[in-house]
Amino acid sequence: MRRVYLDHSATTPVDPEVAAIMMTYYTEKYGNPSSVHGFGRETKQALEQARNQVAELIGAASREITFTSGGTEADNLAILGTAEALRKKGKHIITSCIEHHAVLETCEYLEKNGFNLTVIPVDEEGIISVDEVRKAIRPDTILITVMHANNEVGSIQPIAEIGKLAKEHGIVFHVDAVQSLGKIPINVEEMNVDLLTVSGHKIYGPKGVGALYVRKGVRIVPLIHGGGQERKRRSGTENMPGIIGFGKACELAGQRMADDAEKQIKLRDKLMNGIEERIEYVKVNGPVGEKRLPNNVNVSIRYVEGESLLLSLDMLGIAASSGSACTSGSLDPSHVLLGMGLIHEIAHGSLRFSLGRQNTEEEIDYVLEQLPKIVERLRMMSPLYDQVIHSKQA
């Protein structure tokens, strides 16, 4: 059976160059970087090289990079660490309604424990308004946390403008850049960012490793206490194979970003336009053009369930993701799509395709050949679609 992987926003395969260098640090260069002997010094040097590779991709200094176990931990460290460090200054936090759960649930946890939370809405394209952020700022606001690009609909946020606003008011600004890293340029100085979250497995690196950029002079309280590794921000022996792989993945991403984006934009637009041309009652979710991640396609197909579409595609070897949370045990549609104003009925029929380096035009043709057949078959079983057909005939 043909296999087509179009779920790169969930995770990516490890690049062969990344896997090769990681293996060395499992079997040959296995010293603890905190040890003073030659084995430790060897891995310590490699650790700092990886730190520099991550820093270069986002325009930061290497000393501002703290390695973590992934994006979720980095988000928690940024938000909880800032809240604890600044709780005497204020207890108000601003975020958006389309953030990843790693951000939203962390903010909601703080709200349950004495902090005040303002959740900014987004427009129909899934983009936050800078004016809405400005209106939400209060004298006791200590943190603004907004993602760089949305993981579901690919909407790119006006981060530099929000960062400038935060800077003018002396507010710490955190950005979750897990989905944008390696896809579009990031420069923490130009974007006025104080804290920035990144992760390895979204850019052809390993799972289980991420990083938090912490601007020099910004204070956060650590979540994990122990031996004081990572400049006392994140104790615990560093995951050297993972960190080395992450660093290499960042280096490769910097080299390949422009070519990857050019290729993926062509495939993205071919897939998005092809779905609209071949299937009735389809809505593209999110912005078009430069405001959208190069690799993201998100569509709502009316009169079918997203979960049924997903399973039907999987039977044909096509991997995508659904706009509902059914696979995680919830029947609720995506909070992102609801936040953009979609009604439940339409949000439930959503699919996300996310492209990667290895995808080809032939694979997109295969999806465009199979998806209309799946939709037609599922709609024939839908009483809602049956009503549409009868109303047309009448």
CSV table of C-alpha atoms in Angstrom, one decimal:
chain,number,residue,atom,x,y,z
A,1,MET,CA,0.0,0.0,0.0
A,2,ARG,CA,1.2,3.5,-0.8
A,3,ARG,CA,2.1,5.6,2.2
A,4,VAL,CA,2.0,9.4,2.3
A,5,TYR,CA,2.9,11.2,5.4
A,6,LEU,CA,1.2,14.6,5.7
A,7,ASP,CA,1.3,15.2,9.5
A,8,HIS,CA,4.7,17.0,9.9
A,9,SER,CA,3.2,19.5,12.3
A,10,ALA,CA,2.7,16.5,14.7
A,11,THR,CA,6.2,15.3,14.3
A,12,THR,CA,8.9,14.8,11.7
A,13,PRO,CA,11.3,11.9,10.8
A,14,VAL,CA,14.8,12.3,12.2
A,15,ASP,CA,17.1,13.5,9.4
A,16,PRO,CA,19.8,10.8,8.6
A,17,GLU,CA,22.6,13.3,9.3
A,18,VAL,CA,21.0,14.0,12.7
A,19,ALA,CA,20.6,10.3,13.5
A,20,ALA,CA,24.3,9.6,12.6
A,21,ILE,CA,25.7,12.3,14.9
A,22,MET,CA,23.4,11.3,17.7
A,23,MET,CA,24.6,7.7,17.6
A,24,THR,CA,28.2,8.8,18.4
A,25,TYR,CA,27.0,10.3,21.7
A,26,TYR,CA,25.3,7.1,22.6
A,27,THR,CA,28.2,4.7,22.0
A,28,GLU,CA,31.5,6.6,21.8
A,29,LYS,CA,31.3,10.1,23.4
A,30,TYR,CA,29.2,9.2,26.5
A,31,GLY,CA,30.8,11.4,29.2
A,32,ASN,CA,28.8,13.5,31.6
A,33,PRO,CA,29.3,17.1,30.5
A,34,SER,CA,29.6,18.1,34.2
A,35,SER,CA,32.6,15.8,34.8
A,36,VAL,CA,36.0,17.4,34.8
A,37,HIS,CA,37.9,14.6,33.1
A,38,GLY,CA,38.5,14.3,29.4
A,39,PHE,CA,35.4,12.3,28.6
A,40,GLY,CA,33.3,15.1,30.3
A,41,ARG,CA,35.2,17.9,28.7
A,42,GLU,CA,34.6,16.4,25.3
A,43,THR,CA,30.9,16.3,25.7
A,44,LYS,CA,30.8,19.7,27.4
A,45,GLN,CA,32.4,21.2,24.3
A,46,ALA,CA,29.8,19.5,22.1
A,47,LEU,CA,27.0,20.7,24.4
A,48,GLU,CA,28.1,24.3,23.9
A,49,GLN,CA,28.4,23.8,20.2
A,50,ALA,CA,24.8,22.6,20.0
A,51,ARG,CA,23.7,25.5,22.2
A,52,ASN,CA,25.3,27.9,19.7
A,53,GLN,CA,23.6,26.1,16.7
A,54,VAL,CA,20.2,26.6,18.3
A,55,ALA,CA,21.0,30.2,19.2
A,56,GLU,CA,22.1,31.0,15.6
A,57,LEU,CA,18.8,29.8,14.2
A,58,ILE,CA,16.9,32.4,16.3
A,59,GLY,CA,19.4,35.3,16.4
A,60,ALA,CA,20.3,34.8,20.0
A,61,ALA,CA,23.5,34.5,22.1
A,62,SER,CA,24.4,30.9,23.1
A,63,ARG,CA,24.4,31.8,26.8
A,64,GLU,CA,20.6,32.6,26.4
A,65,ILE,CA,19.7,29.0,25.5
A,66,THR,CA,18.4,26.6,28.1
A,67,PHE,CA,17.9,23.0,27.1
A,68,THR,CA,14.7,21.2,28.2
A,69,SER,CA,12.9,17.9,27.6
A,70,GLY,CA,10.7,19.5,24.9
A,71,GLY,CA,8.4,22.3,24.0
A,72,THR,CA,5.9,21.6,26.8
A,73,GLU,CA,8.5,21.9,29.5
A,74,ALA,CA,9.9,25.0,28.0
A,75,ASP,CA,6.5,26.6,27.9
A,76,ASN,CA,5.9,25.7,31.5
A,77,LEU,CA,9.3,27.0,32.5
A,78,ALA,CA,8.7,30.3,30.7
A,79,ILE,CA,5.2,30.9,32.1
A,80,LEU,CA,5.4,29.5,35.6
A,81,GLY,CA,9.0,30.7,36.0
A,82,THR,CA,8.0,34.3,35.1
A,83,ALA,CA,4.9,34.2,37.3
A,84,GLU,CA,6.9,33.1,40.3
A,85,ALA,CA,9.7,35.6,39.7
A,86,LEU,CA,7.3,38.6,39.3
A,87,ARG,CA,4.4,37.7,41.5
A,88,LYS,CA,5.2,40.6,43.8
A,89,LYS,CA,5.0,43.0,40.9
A,90,GLY,CA,1.7,41.8,39.5
A,91,LYS,CA,-0.5,38.8,38.8
A,92,HIS,CA,-2.0,39.6,35.4
A,93,ILE,CA,-1.2,37.5,32.3
A,94,ILE,CA,-2.4,37.9,28.7
A,95,THR,CA,-2.6,35.1,26.1
A,96,SER,CA,-4.7,34.2,23.0
A,97,CYS,CA,-7.5,31.8,22.6
A,98,ILE,CA,-5.7,29.7,20.0
A,99,GLU,CA,-2.5,28.8,22.0
A,100,HIS,CA,-1.2,25.3,22.3
A,101,HIS,CA,-2.5,23.5,25.4
A,102,ALA,CA,1.0,23.6,26.9
A,103,VAL,CA,0.4,27.4,27.2
A,104,LEU,CA,-3.3,27.6,27.8
A,105,GLU,CA,-3.4,25.0,30.5
A,106,THR,CA,-0.4,26.4,32.2
A,107,CYS,CA,-2.1,29.9,32.2
A,108,GLU,CA,-5.3,28.3,33.5
A,109,TYR,CA,-3.4,26.6,36.3
A,110,LEU,CA,-2.0,30.0,37.4
A,111,GLU,CA,-5.5,31.5,37.2
A,112,LYS,CA,-6.8,28.8,39.6
A,113,ASN,CA,-3.9,29.8,41.9
A,114,GLY,CA,-4.5,33.5,42.3
A,115,PHE,CA,-3.4,35.0,39.0
A,116,ASN,CA,-5.7,37.0,36.6
A,117,LEU,CA,-5.9,35.8,33.0
A,118,THR,CA,-7.0,37.7,29.9
A,119,VAL,CA,-7.6,35.6,26.8
A,120,ILE,CA,-7.5,37.6,23.6
A,121,PRO,CA,-9.8,36.6,20.7
A,122,VAL,CA,-8.6,36.1,17.1
A,123,ASP,CA,-10.2,37.1,13.8
A,124,GLU,CA,-11.7,34.7,11.3
A,125,GLU,CA,-8.1,34.0,9.9
A,126,GLY,CA,-6.9,33.0,13.4
A,127,ILE,CA,-4.8,36.2,13.8
A,128,ILE,CA,-4.6,38.2,17.0
A,129,SER,CA,-5.1,42.0,17.0
A,130,VAL,CA,-2.3,44.1,18.4
A,131,ASP,CA,-4.9,46.7,19.5
A,132,GLU,CA,-6.7,44.0,21.5
A,133,VAL,CA,-3.5,43.2,23.3
A,134,ARG,CA,-3.0,46.9,23.9
A,135,LYS,CA,-6.4,47.3,25.4
A,136,ALA,CA,-5.9,44.3,27.7
A,137,ILE,CA,-2.7,45.6,29.3
A,138,ARG,CA,-3.1,46.7,32.9
A,139,PRO,CA,-0.6,48.2,35.5
A,140,ASP,CA,-0.3,44.7,37.0
A,141,THR,CA,0.4,42.8,33.7
A,142,ILE,CA,3.6,40.9,34.1
A,143,LEU,CA,3.5,38.5,31.1
A,144,ILE,CA,2.2,38.3,27.5
A,145,THR,CA,2.4,34.9,25.9
A,146,VAL,CA,1.5,34.5,22.2
A,147,MET,CA,2.5,31.8,19.7
A,148,HIS,CA,4.5,32.7,16.6
A,149,ALA,CA,2.4,30.5,14.3
A,150,ASN,CA,-0.6,28.4,15.0
A,151,ASN,CA,-0.1,24.6,14.9
A,152,GLU,CA,-3.6,23.9,13.4
A,153,VAL,CA,-4.3,26.6,10.8
A,154,GLY,CA,-0.8,28.0,10.2
A,155,SER,CA,-1.7,31.6,11.0
A,156,ILE,CA,1.4,33.7,11.6
A,157,GLN,CA,1.0,36.3,14.4
A,158,PRO,CA,2.3,39.9,14.4
A,159,ILE,CA,4.9,39.0,17.0
A,160,ALA,CA,7.3,42.0,16.4
A,161,GLU,CA,4.4,44.5,17.0
A,162,ILE,CA,3.2,42.7,20.1
A,163,GLY,CA,6.8,42.5,21.3
A,164,LYS,CA,7.3,46.2,20.8
A,165,LEU,CA,4.1,46.9,22.8
A,166,ALA,CA,5.3,44.7,25.6
A,167,LYS,CA,8.7,46.3,25.7
A,168,GLU,CA,7.2,49.8,25.9
A,169,HIS,CA,5.2,48.7,29.0
A,170,GLY,CA,8.0,46.8,30.6
A,171,ILE,CA,6.1,43.4,30.3
A,172,VAL,CA,7.9,40.1,29.8
A,173,PHE,CA,7.0,38.7,26.3
A,174,HIS,CA,7.0,34.9,25.7
A,175,VAL,CA,6.5,33.3,22.3
A,176,ASP,CA,5.9,29.6,21.6
A,177,ALA,CA,7.8,29.1,18.3
A,178,VAL,CA,7.6,25.3,18.2
A,179,GLN,CA,5.7,25.3,14.9
A,180,SER,CA,7.5,28.2,13.2
A,181,LEU,CA,11.1,27.1,13.9
A,182,GLY,CA,12.9,26.1,10.8
A,183,LYS,CA,9.9,27.0,8.6
A,184,ILE,CA,10.1,30.8,8.7
A,185,PRO,CA,12.8,33.2,9.9
A,186,ILE,CA,13.0,34.0,13.6
A,187,ASN,CA,15.1,36.8,15.1
A,188,VAL,CA,14.5,37.4,18.8
A,189,GLU,CA,16.0,40.8,18.7
A,190,GLU,CA,13.9,42.1,15.8
A,191,MET,CA,10.8,40.5,17.3
A,192,ASN,CA,11.4,42.0,20.8
A,193,VAL,CA,11.0,38.6,22.4
A,194,ASP,CA,12.1,37.9,26.0
A,195,LEU,CA,11.4,34.2,26.1
A,196,LEU,CA,11.0,31.8,23.2
A,197,THR,CA,10.1,28.1,23.1
A,198,VAL,CA,11.5,25.7,20.5
A,199,SER,CA,11.5,21.9,20.1
A,200,GLY,CA,13.6,19.3,18.3
A,201,HIS,CA,11.1,16.9,16.8
A,202,LYS,CA,9.3,19.4,14.6
A,203,ILE,CA,12.5,20.1,12.6
A,204,TYR,CA,13.7,16.6,11.8
A,205,GLY,CA,15.4,16.3,15.1
A,206,PRO,CA,14.8,13.9,18.0
A,207,LYS,CA,11.8,13.8,20.4
A,208,GLY,CA,12.4,14.5,24.0
A,209,VAL,CA,14.5,17.7,23.6
A,210,GLY,CA,13.6,21.3,23.4
A,211,ALA,CA,15.0,24.7,24.5
A,212,LEU,CA,13.9,28.0,26.0
A,213,TYR,CA,15.6,31.2,25.0
A,214,VAL,CA,15.9,33.5,28.0
A,215,ARG,CA,17.0,37.1,27.1
A,216,LYS,CA,19.9,38.3,29.2
A,217,GLY,CA,18.6,40.1,32.3
A,218,VAL,CA,15.2,38.3,32.3
A,219,ARG,CA,14.7,36.4,35.5
A,220,ILE,CA,12.7,33.1,35.8
A,221,VAL,CA,12.4,30.8,38.7
A,222,PRO,CA,13.4,27.2,37.9
A,223,LEU,CA,10.8,24.4,38.0
A,224,ILE,CA,13.4,21.6,38.5
A,225,HIS,CA,15.9,21.7,41.3
A,226,GLY,CA,19.1,19.7,41.7
A,227,GLY,CA,22.6,19.9,40.4
A,228,GLY,CA,22.3,23.4,38.9
A,229,GLN,CA,22.9,22.4,35.3
A,230,GLU,CA,21.8,24.8,32.5
A,231,ARG,CA,22.9,27.9,34.4
A,232,LYS,CA,20.7,26.8,37.3
A,233,ARG,CA,17.6,27.2,35.2
A,234,ARG,CA,17.0,23.4,34.6
A,235,SER,CA,18.8,20.9,36.8
A,236,GLY,CA,19.5,17.4,35.6
A,237,THR,CA,22.2,15.7,33.5
A,238,GLU,CA,21.7,16.9,30.0
A,239,ASN,CA,20.3,14.6,27.3
A,240,MET,CA,23.5,14.7,25.2
A,241,PRO,CA,22.4,12.6,22.2
A,242,GLY,CA,19.1,14.6,22.0
A,243,ILE,CA,20.8,17.9,22.4
A,244,ILE,CA,23.5,17.1,19.8
A,245,GLY,CA,20.8,16.0,17.4
A,246,PHE,CA,18.7,19.1,18.1
A,247,GLY,CA,21.7,21.3,17.4
A,248,LYS,CA,22.5,19.6,14.1
A,249,ALA,CA,18.8,19.8,13.1
A,250,CYS,CA,18.9,23.6,13.7
A,251,GLU,CA,22.0,23.9,11.6
A,252,LEU,CA,20.4,22.0,8.7
A,253,ALA,CA,17.2,23.9,9.1
A,254,GLY,CA,19.0,27.2,8.7
A,255,GLN,CA,20.7,25.9,5.5
A,256,ARG,CA,17.5,24.5,4.0
A,257,MET,CA,14.7,26.8,5.2
A,258,ALA,CA,14.4,28.9,2.0
A,259,ASP,CA,14.4,25.9,-0.4
A,260,ASP,CA,12.0,24.0,1.9
A,261,ALA,CA,9.6,26.9,2.1
A,262,GLU,CA,9.6,27.5,-1.7
A,263,LYS,CA,8.8,23.8,-2.4
A,264,GLN,CA,6.2,23.5,0.3
A,265,ILE,CA,4.3,26.6,-0.7
A,266,LYS,CA,3.8,25.2,-4.2
A,267,LEU,CA,2.6,21.9,-2.8
A,268,ARG,CA,0.5,23.6,-0.2
A,269,ASP,CA,-1.3,25.8,-2.7
A,270,LYS,CA,-1.7,22.8,-5.1
A,271,LEU,CA,-3.4,20.8,-2.4
A,272,MET,CA,-5.5,23.6,-1.0
A,273,ASN,CA,-6.7,24.7,-4.5
A,274,GLY,CA,-7.3,21.2,-5.6
A,275,ILE,CA,-9.5,20.4,-2.7
A,276,GLU,CA,-11.6,23.5,-3.3
A,277,GLU,CA,-11.9,22.7,-7.0
A,278,ARG,CA,-12.9,19.0,-6.5
A,279,ILE,CA,-15.1,19.0,-3.5
A,280,GLU,CA,-18.2,21.1,-2.8
A,281,TYR,CA,-19.0,22.8,0.5
A,282,VAL,CA,-15.4,23.2,1.5
A,283,LYS,CA,-13.9,26.0,3.7
A,284,VAL,CA,-10.2,26.8,3.9
A,285,ASN,CA,-9.4,27.6,7.5
A,286,GLY,CA,-6.7,30.3,8.2
A,287,PRO,CA,-5.1,33.0,6.1
A,288,VAL,CA,-3.7,32.6,2.6
A,289,GLY,CA,-0.4,33.8,1.3
A,290,GLU,CA,2.4,35.1,3.5
A,291,LYS,CA,0.4,35.1,6.7
A,292,ARG,CA,0.3,31.3,6.6
A,293,LEU,CA,3.0,28.7,7.3
A,294,PRO,CA,4.5,27.3,4.1
A,295,ASN,CA,3.5,23.7,4.9
A,296,ASN,CA,0.0,24.1,6.4
A,297,VAL,CA,-3.3,23.2,4.8
A,298,ASN,CA,-6.5,23.1,7.0
A,299,VAL,CA,-9.9,22.7,5.5
A,300,SER,CA,-13.4,22.1,6.8
A,301,ILE,CA,-15.5,19.7,4.7
A,302,ARG,CA,-19.2,20.0,5.5
A,303,TYR,CA,-21.6,17.1,6.0
A,304,VAL,CA,-18.8,14.6,7.1
A,305,GLU,CA,-17.0,14.0,10.3
A,306,GLY,CA,-13.3,14.8,10.4
A,307,GLU,CA,-12.6,11.6,12.3
A,308,SER,CA,-14.2,9.5,9.5
A,309,LEU,CA,-12.2,11.3,6.9
A,310,LEU,CA,-9.0,10.7,8.9
A,311,LEU,CA,-9.6,7.0,9.3
A,312,SER,CA,-10.6,6.6,5.6
A,313,LEU,CA,-7.4,8.4,4.5
A,314,ASP,CA,-5.4,6.2,6.9
A,315,MET,CA,-6.8,3.1,5.2
A,316,LEU,CA,-5.3,4.3,2.0
A,317,GLY,CA,-1.9,5.1,3.6
A,318,ILE,CA,-2.4,8.8,3.9
A,319,ALA,CA,-1.5,10.3,7.3
A,320,ALA,CA,-3.2,13.6,8.3
A,321,SER,CA,-4.9,15.0,11.4
A,322,SER,CA,-8.4,15.9,12.4
A,323,GLY,CA,-9.9,19.2,13.4
A,324,SER,CA,-11.6,17.5,16.3
A,325,ALA,CA,-10.1,16.1,19.4
A,326,CYS,CA,-11.8,12.7,19.1
A,327,THR,CA,-8.5,10.8,19.0
A,328,SER,CA,-7.6,12.1,22.4
A,329,GLY,CA,-10.9,10.9,24.0
A,330,SER,CA,-12.9,14.1,23.6
A,331,LEU,CA,-15.8,14.8,21.2
A,332,ASP,CA,-15.1,18.5,21.3
A,333,PRO,CA,-14.0,20.2,18.1
A,334,SER,CA,-10.7,22.1,18.0
A,335,HIS,CA,-10.6,25.1,20.3
A,336,VAL,CA,-8.6,26.9,17.6
A,337,LEU,CA,-11.4,26.6,15.0
A,338,LEU,CA,-14.1,27.5,17.5
A,339,GLY,CA,-12.0,30.5,18.5
A,340,MET,CA,-12.0,31.6,14.8
A,341,GLY,CA,-15.8,31.6,14.8
A,342,LEU,CA,-16.5,28.2,13.2
A,343,ILE,CA,-19.7,26.5,14.3
A,344,HIS,CA,-19.4,23.0,15.8
A,345,GLU,CA,-20.9,21.4,12.7
A,346,ILE,CA,-18.2,22.8,10.4
A,347,ALA,CA,-15.3,22.5,12.8
A,348,HIS,CA,-16.0,18.8,13.3
A,349,GLY,CA,-15.4,18.2,9.6
A,350,SER,CA,-11.9,19.6,9.5
A,351,LEU,CA,-8.6,18.1,8.3
A,352,ARG,CA,-5.1,19.4,8.7
A,353,PHE,CA,-2.4,18.4,6.2
A,354,SER,CA,1.1,19.5,7.0
A,355,LEU,CA,3.8,19.0,4.5
A,356,GLY,CA,7.5,18.1,4.9
A,357,ARG,CA,10.8,18.0,3.0
A,358,GLN,CA,10.2,14.6,1.4
A,359,ASN,CA,6.7,15.2,0.1
A,360,THR,CA,6.3,15.2,-3.7
A,361,GLU,CA,3.8,16.5,-6.3
A,362,GLU,CA,2.9,12.9,-7.0
A,363,GLU,CA,1.8,12.4,-3.4
A,364,ILE,CA,-0.4,15.5,-3.6
A,365,ASP,CA,-2.0,14.1,-6.8
A,366,TYR,CA,-2.7,10.9,-4.9
A,367,VAL,CA,-4.4,12.7,-2.1
A,368,LEU,CA,-6.5,14.8,-4.6
A,369,GLU,CA,-7.5,11.6,-6.3
A,370,GLN,CA,-8.6,9.8,-3.2
A,371,LEU,CA,-10.1,12.5,-1.0
A,372,PRO,CA,-13.1,13.4,-3.2
A,373,LYS,CA,-14.0,9.7,-3.4
A,374,ILE,CA,-13.9,9.4,0.4
A,375,VAL,CA,-16.0,12.5,0.9
A,376,GLU,CA,-18.6,11.3,-1.7
A,377,ARG,CA,-18.9,7.9,0.1
A,378,LEU,CA,-19.2,9.5,3.5
A,379,ARG,CA,-21.7,12.1,2.4
A,380,MET,CA,-24.0,9.4,1.0
A,381,MET,CA,-24.4,8.2,4.6
A,382,SER,CA,-25.1,11.6,6.0
A,383,PRO,CA,-28.7,12.6,6.6
A,384,LEU,CA,-27.6,16.3,6.6
A,385,TYR,CA,-26.2,16.0,3.1
A,386,ASP,CA,-29.3,14.1,2.0
A,387,GLN,CA,-31.3,17.1,3.0
A,388,VAL,CA,-29.0,19.4,0.9
A,389,ILE,CA,-29.5,17.1,-2.2
A,390,HIS,CA,-33.3,17.1,-1.8
A,391,SER,CA,-33.4,20.9,-1.3
A,392,LYS,CA,-31.4,21.3,-4.5
A,393,GLN,CA,-33.7,19.1,-6.4
A,394,ALA,CA,-36.7,20.9,-5.1
